[in-house]
mmCIF file of C-alpha atoms in Angstrom:
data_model
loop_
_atom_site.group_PDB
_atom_site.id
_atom_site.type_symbol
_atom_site.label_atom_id
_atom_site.label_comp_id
_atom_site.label_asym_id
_atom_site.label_seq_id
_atom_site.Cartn_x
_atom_site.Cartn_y
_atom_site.Cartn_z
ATOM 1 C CA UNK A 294 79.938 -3.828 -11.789
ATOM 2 C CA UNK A 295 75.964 -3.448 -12.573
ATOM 3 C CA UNK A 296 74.447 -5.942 -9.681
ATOM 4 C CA UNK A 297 71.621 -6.800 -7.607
ATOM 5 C CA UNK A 298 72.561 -7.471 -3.990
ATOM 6 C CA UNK A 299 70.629 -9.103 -1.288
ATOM 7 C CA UNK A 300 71.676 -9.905 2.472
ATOM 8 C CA UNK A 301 71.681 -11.901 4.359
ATOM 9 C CA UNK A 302 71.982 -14.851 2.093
ATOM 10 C CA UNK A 303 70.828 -17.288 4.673
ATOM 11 C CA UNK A 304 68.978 -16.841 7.357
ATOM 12 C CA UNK A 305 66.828 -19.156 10.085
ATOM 13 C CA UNK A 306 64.600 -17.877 12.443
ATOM 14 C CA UNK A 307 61.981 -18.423 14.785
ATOM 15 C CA UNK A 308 57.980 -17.990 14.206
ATOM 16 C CA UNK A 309 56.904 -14.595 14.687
ATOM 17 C CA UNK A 310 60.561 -13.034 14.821
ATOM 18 C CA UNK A 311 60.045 -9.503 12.606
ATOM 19 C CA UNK A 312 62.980 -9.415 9.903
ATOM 20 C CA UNK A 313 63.963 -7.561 6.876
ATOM 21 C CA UNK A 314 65.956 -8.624 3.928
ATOM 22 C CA UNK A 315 67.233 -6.155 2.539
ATOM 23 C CA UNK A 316 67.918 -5.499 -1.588
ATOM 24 C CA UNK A 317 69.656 -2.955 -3.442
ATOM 25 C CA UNK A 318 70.850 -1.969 -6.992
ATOM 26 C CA UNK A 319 73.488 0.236 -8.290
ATOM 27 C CA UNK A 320 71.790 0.779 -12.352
ATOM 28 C CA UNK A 321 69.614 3.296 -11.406
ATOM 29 C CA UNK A 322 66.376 1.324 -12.381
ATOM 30 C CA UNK A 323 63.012 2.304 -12.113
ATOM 31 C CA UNK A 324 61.235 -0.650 -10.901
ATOM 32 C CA UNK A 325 62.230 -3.625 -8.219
ATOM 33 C CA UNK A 326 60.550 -6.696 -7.383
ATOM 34 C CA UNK A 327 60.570 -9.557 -4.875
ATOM 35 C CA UNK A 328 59.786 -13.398 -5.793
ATOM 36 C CA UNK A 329 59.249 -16.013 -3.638
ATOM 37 C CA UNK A 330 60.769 -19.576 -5.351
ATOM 38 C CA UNK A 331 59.704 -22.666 -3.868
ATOM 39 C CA UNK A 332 59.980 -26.477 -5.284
ATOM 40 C CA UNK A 333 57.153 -27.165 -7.894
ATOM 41 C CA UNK A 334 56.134 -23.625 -8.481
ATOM 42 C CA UNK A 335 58.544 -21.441 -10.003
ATOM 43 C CA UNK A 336 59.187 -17.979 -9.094
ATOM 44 C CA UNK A 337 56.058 -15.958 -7.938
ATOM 45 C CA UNK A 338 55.761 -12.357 -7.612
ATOM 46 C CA UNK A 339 55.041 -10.886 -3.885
ATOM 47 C CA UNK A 340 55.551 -7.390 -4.548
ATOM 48 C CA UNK A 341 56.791 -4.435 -6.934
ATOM 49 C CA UNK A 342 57.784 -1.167 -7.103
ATOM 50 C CA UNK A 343 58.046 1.310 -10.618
ATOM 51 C CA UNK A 344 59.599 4.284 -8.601
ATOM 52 C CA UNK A 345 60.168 5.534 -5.264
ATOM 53 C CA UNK A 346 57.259 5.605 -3.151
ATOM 54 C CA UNK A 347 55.174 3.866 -5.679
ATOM 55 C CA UNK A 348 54.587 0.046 -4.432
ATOM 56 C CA UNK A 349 51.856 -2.834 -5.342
ATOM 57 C CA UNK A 350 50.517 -6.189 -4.452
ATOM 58 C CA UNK A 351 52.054 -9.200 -6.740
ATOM 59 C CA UNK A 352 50.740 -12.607 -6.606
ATOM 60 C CA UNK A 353 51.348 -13.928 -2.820
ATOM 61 C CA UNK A 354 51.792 -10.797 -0.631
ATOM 62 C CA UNK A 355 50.161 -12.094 1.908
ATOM 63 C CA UNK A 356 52.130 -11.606 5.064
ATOM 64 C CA UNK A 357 54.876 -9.060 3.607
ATOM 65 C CA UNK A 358 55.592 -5.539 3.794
ATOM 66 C CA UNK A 359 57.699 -3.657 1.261
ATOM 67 C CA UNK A 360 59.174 0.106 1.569
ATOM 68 C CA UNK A 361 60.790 1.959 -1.532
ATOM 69 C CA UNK A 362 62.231 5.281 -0.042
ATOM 70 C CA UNK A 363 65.467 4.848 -1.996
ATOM 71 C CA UNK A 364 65.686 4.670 -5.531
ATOM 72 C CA UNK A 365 68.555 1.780 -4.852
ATOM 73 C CA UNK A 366 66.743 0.168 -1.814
ATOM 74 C CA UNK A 367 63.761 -2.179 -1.498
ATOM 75 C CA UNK A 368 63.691 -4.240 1.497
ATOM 76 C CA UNK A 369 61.479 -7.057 1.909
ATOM 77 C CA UNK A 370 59.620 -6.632 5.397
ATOM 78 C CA UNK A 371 58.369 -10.098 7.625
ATOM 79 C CA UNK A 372 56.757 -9.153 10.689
ATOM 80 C CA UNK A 373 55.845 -11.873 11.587
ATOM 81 C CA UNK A 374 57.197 -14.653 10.178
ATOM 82 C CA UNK A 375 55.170 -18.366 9.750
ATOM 83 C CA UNK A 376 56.759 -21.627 8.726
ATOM 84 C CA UNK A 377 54.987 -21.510 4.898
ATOM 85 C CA UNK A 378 57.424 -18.545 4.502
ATOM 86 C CA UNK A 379 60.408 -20.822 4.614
ATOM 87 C CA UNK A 380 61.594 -20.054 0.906
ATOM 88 C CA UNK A 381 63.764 -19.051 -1.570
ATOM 89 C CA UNK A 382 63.946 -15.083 -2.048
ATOM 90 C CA UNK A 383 64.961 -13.122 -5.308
ATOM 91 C CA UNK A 384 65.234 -9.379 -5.716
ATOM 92 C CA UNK A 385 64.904 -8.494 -9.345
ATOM 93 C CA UNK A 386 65.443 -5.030 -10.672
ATOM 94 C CA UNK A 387 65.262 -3.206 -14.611
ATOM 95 C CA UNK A 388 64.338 -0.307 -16.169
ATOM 96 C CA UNK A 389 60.559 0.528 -16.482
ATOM 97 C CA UNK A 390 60.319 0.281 -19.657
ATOM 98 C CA UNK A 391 62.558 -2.901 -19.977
ATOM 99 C CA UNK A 392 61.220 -6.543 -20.252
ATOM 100 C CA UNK A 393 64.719 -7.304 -19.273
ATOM 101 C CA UNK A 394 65.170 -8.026 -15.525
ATOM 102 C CA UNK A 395 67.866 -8.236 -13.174
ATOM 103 C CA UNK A 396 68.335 -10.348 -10.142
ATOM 104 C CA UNK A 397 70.369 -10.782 -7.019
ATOM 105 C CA UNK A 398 71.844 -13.944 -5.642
ATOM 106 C CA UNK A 399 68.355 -15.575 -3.444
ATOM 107 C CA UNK A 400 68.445 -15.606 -0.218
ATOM 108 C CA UNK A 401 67.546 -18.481 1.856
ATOM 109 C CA UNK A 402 64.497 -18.084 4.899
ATOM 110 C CA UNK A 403 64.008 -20.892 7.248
ATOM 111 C CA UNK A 404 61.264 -20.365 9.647
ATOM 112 C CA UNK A 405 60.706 -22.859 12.438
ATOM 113 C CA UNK B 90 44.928 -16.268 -18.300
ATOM 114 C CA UNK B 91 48.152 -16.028 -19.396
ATOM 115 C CA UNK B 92 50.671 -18.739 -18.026
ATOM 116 C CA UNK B 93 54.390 -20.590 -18.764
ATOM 117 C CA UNK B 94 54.321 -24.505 -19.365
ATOM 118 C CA UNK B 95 57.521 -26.471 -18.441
ATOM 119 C CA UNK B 96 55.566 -30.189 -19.017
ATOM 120 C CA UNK B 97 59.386 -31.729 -18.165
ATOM 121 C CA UNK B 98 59.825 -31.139 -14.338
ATOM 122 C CA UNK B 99 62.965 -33.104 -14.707
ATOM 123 C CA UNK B 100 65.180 -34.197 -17.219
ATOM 124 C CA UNK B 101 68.330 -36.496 -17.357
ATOM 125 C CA UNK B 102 71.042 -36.604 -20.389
ATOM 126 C CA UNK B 103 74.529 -37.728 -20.966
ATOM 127 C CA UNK B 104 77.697 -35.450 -21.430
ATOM 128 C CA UNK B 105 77.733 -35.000 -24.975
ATOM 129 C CA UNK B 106 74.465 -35.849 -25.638
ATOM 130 C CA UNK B 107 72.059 -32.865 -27.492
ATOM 131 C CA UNK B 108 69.136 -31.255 -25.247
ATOM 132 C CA UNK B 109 65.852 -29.716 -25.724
ATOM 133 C CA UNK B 110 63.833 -28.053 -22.993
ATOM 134 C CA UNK B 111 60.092 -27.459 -23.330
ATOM 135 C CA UNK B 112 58.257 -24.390 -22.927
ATOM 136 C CA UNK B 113 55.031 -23.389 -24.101
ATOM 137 C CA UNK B 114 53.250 -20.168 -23.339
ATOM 138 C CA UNK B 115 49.710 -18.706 -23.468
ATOM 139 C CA UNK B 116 49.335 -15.011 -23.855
ATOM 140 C CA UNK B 117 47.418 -12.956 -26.251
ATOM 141 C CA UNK B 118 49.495 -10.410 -27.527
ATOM 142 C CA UNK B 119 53.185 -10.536 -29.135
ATOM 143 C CA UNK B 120 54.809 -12.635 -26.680
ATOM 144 C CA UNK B 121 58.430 -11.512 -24.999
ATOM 145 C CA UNK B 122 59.894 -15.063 -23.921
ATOM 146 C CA UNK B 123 63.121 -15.931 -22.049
ATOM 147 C CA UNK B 124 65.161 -18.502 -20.734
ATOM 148 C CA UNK B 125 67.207 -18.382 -17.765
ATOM 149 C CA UNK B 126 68.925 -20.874 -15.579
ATOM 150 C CA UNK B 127 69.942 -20.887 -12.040
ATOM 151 C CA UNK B 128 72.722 -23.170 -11.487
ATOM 152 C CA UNK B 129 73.111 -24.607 -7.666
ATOM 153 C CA UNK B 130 73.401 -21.848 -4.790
ATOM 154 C CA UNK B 131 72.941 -19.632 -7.326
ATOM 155 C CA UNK B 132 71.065 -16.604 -8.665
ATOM 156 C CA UNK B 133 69.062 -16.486 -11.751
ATOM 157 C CA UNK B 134 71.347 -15.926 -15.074
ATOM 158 C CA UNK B 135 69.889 -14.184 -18.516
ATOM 159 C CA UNK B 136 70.341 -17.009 -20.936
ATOM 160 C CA UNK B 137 68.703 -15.802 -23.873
ATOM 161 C CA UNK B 138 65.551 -13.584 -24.834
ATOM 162 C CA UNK B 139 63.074 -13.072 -28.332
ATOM 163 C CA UNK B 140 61.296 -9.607 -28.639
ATOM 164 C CA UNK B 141 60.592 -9.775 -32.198
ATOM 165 C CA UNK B 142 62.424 -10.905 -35.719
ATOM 166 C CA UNK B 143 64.249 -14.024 -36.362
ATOM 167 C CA UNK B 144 62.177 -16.787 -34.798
ATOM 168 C CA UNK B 145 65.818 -18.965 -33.539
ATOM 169 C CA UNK B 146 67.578 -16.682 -30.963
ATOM 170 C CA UNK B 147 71.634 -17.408 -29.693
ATOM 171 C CA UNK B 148 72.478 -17.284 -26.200
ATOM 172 C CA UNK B 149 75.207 -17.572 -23.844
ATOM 173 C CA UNK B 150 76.880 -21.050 -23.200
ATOM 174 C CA UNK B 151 76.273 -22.212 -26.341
ATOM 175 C CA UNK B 152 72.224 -22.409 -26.310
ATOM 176 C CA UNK B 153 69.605 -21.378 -28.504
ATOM 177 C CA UNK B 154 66.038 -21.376 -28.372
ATOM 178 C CA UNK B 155 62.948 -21.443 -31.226
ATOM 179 C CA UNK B 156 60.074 -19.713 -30.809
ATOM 180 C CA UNK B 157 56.775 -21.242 -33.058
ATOM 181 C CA UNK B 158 53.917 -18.948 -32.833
ATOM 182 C CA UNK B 159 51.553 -21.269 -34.104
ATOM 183 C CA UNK B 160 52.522 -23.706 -31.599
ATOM 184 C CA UNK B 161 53.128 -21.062 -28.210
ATOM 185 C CA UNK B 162 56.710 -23.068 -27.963
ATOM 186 C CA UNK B 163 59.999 -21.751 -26.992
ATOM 187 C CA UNK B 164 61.705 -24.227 -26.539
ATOM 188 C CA UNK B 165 65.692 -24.324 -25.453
ATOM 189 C CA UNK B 166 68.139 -26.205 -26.891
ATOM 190 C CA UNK B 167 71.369 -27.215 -26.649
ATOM 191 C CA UNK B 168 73.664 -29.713 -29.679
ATOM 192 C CA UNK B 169 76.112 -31.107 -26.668
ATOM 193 C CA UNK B 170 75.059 -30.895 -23.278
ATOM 194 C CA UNK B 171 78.663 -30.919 -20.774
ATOM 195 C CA UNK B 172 78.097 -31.320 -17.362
ATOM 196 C CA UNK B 173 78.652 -27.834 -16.005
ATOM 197 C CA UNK B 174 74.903 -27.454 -17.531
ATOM 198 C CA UNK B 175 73.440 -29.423 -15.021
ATOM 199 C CA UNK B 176 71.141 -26.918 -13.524
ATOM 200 C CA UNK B 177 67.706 -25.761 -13.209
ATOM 201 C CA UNK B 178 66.235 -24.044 -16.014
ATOM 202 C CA UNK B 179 63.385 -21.504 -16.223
ATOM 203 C CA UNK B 180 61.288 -20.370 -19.105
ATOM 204 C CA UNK B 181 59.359 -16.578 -18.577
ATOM 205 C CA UNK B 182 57.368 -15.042 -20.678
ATOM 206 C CA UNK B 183 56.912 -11.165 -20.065
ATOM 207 C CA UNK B 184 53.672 -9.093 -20.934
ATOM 208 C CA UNK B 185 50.789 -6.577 -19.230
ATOM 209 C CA UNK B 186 48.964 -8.665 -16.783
ATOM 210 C CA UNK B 187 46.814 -7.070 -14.324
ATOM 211 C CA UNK B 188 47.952 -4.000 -14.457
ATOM 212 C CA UNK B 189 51.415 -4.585 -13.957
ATOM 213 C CA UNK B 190 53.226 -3.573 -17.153
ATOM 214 C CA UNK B 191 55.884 -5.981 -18.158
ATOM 215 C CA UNK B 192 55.822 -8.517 -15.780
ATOM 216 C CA UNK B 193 57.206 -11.420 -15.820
ATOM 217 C CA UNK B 194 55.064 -15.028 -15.261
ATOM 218 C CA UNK B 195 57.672 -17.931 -14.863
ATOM 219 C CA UNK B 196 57.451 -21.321 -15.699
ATOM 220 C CA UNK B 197 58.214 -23.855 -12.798
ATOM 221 C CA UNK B 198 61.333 -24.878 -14.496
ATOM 222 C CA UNK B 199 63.230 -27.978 -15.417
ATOM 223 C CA UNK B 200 65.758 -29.686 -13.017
ATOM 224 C CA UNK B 201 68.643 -31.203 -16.077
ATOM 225 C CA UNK B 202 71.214 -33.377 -14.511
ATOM 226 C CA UNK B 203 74.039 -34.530 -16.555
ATOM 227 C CA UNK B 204 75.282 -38.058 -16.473
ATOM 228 C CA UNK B 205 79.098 -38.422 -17.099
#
């Protein structure tokens, strides 16, 4: 089955505690994405990647890290986690060429 | 800049009763609009898309959705609502920005509840 998979799905921590969510996809597509969702605002982008090795800035990066050294893999990188990253997270994968866009399940940060 | 309207942040109808969702766009090229919806604990789901062609597209679950160029609308509808659709509903529109090639800039959706 073509999916998007994120873990963990929920997860609370405590300011300043590094963690990693991690994402992966089993289509072979080009380019991944992360989105922050939060009450009010819809889904913003924080980063992207087209290919391996080839990552860039969305709309709110500030204070996350990516890494694509896997075509399948993109984890999504806090080191240092603040309470106004308590959110909503989506992983989104498609081909590079596609408009069409494919996302995992969310997973749910709590920072406190 | 280019940007996704939902003017209806939340929306309340009866089982049975027929439902349109707002969405209005502004980008300056030939517009790639979708609809998805993200029903409680849950992931975002495809609903429907228009690239190009015939202006009223079908989707899954019984929806459809018009796009009017000369008023930047796609807006979703649905004849009778039942109350599994009770969900939160998204309109994207997809397009260069920045850069970025195909990206998608989301709307900041529609909460529907449905009244028995």
């Amino acid at each position: 089955e073509a999916q998007v998979t994120q873990n963990p799905r929920y997860l609370i921590t405590v300011t300043g505690k590094k963690l990693t969510v991690t994402c992966s996809q089993n289509m072979n597509h080009e380019y991944m994405s992360w989105y922050r969702q939060d009450p009010g605002l819809g889904l913003r982008q924080i980063y992207y990647s087209m290919n391996v090795e080839v990552t860039d800035k969305g709309d709110v990066p500030e204070g996350y890290k990516v890494s694509r050294k896997e075509k399948r893999n993109f984890p999504l990188i806090l080191e240092s986690p603040s309470p106004n990253q308590t959110s909503l997270y989506f992983c989104a994968s498609r081909r590079v060429l596609s408009y069409e866009q494919y996302f995992g399940p969310g997973t749910r940060l709590t920072v406190t | 800049a280019q940007s996704v309207t939902q003017p209806d942040i939340h929306i309340t109808v009866s089982e049975g009763a027929s439902l349109e969702l707002r969405c209005n766009y502004s980008y300056g090229a030939t517009p790639y609009l979708f609809w998805y919806v993200q029903s409680p604990g849950q992931g975002l789901q495809l609903l429907l898309k228009y690239f190009s062609g015939d202006t009223l597209v079908q989707g899954i679950k019984g929806f459809e959705a018009e796009f009017k160029r000369s008023q930047s609308s796609f807006n979703l509808r649905k004849p009778s609502v039942h109350w599994s659709d009770a969900a939160e509903y998204f309109c994207a529109v997809a397009g260069n920005y920045g850069g970025a090639t195909n990206k998608l800039i989301f709307g900041t959706g529609t909460l529907l509840a449905v009244q028995p």
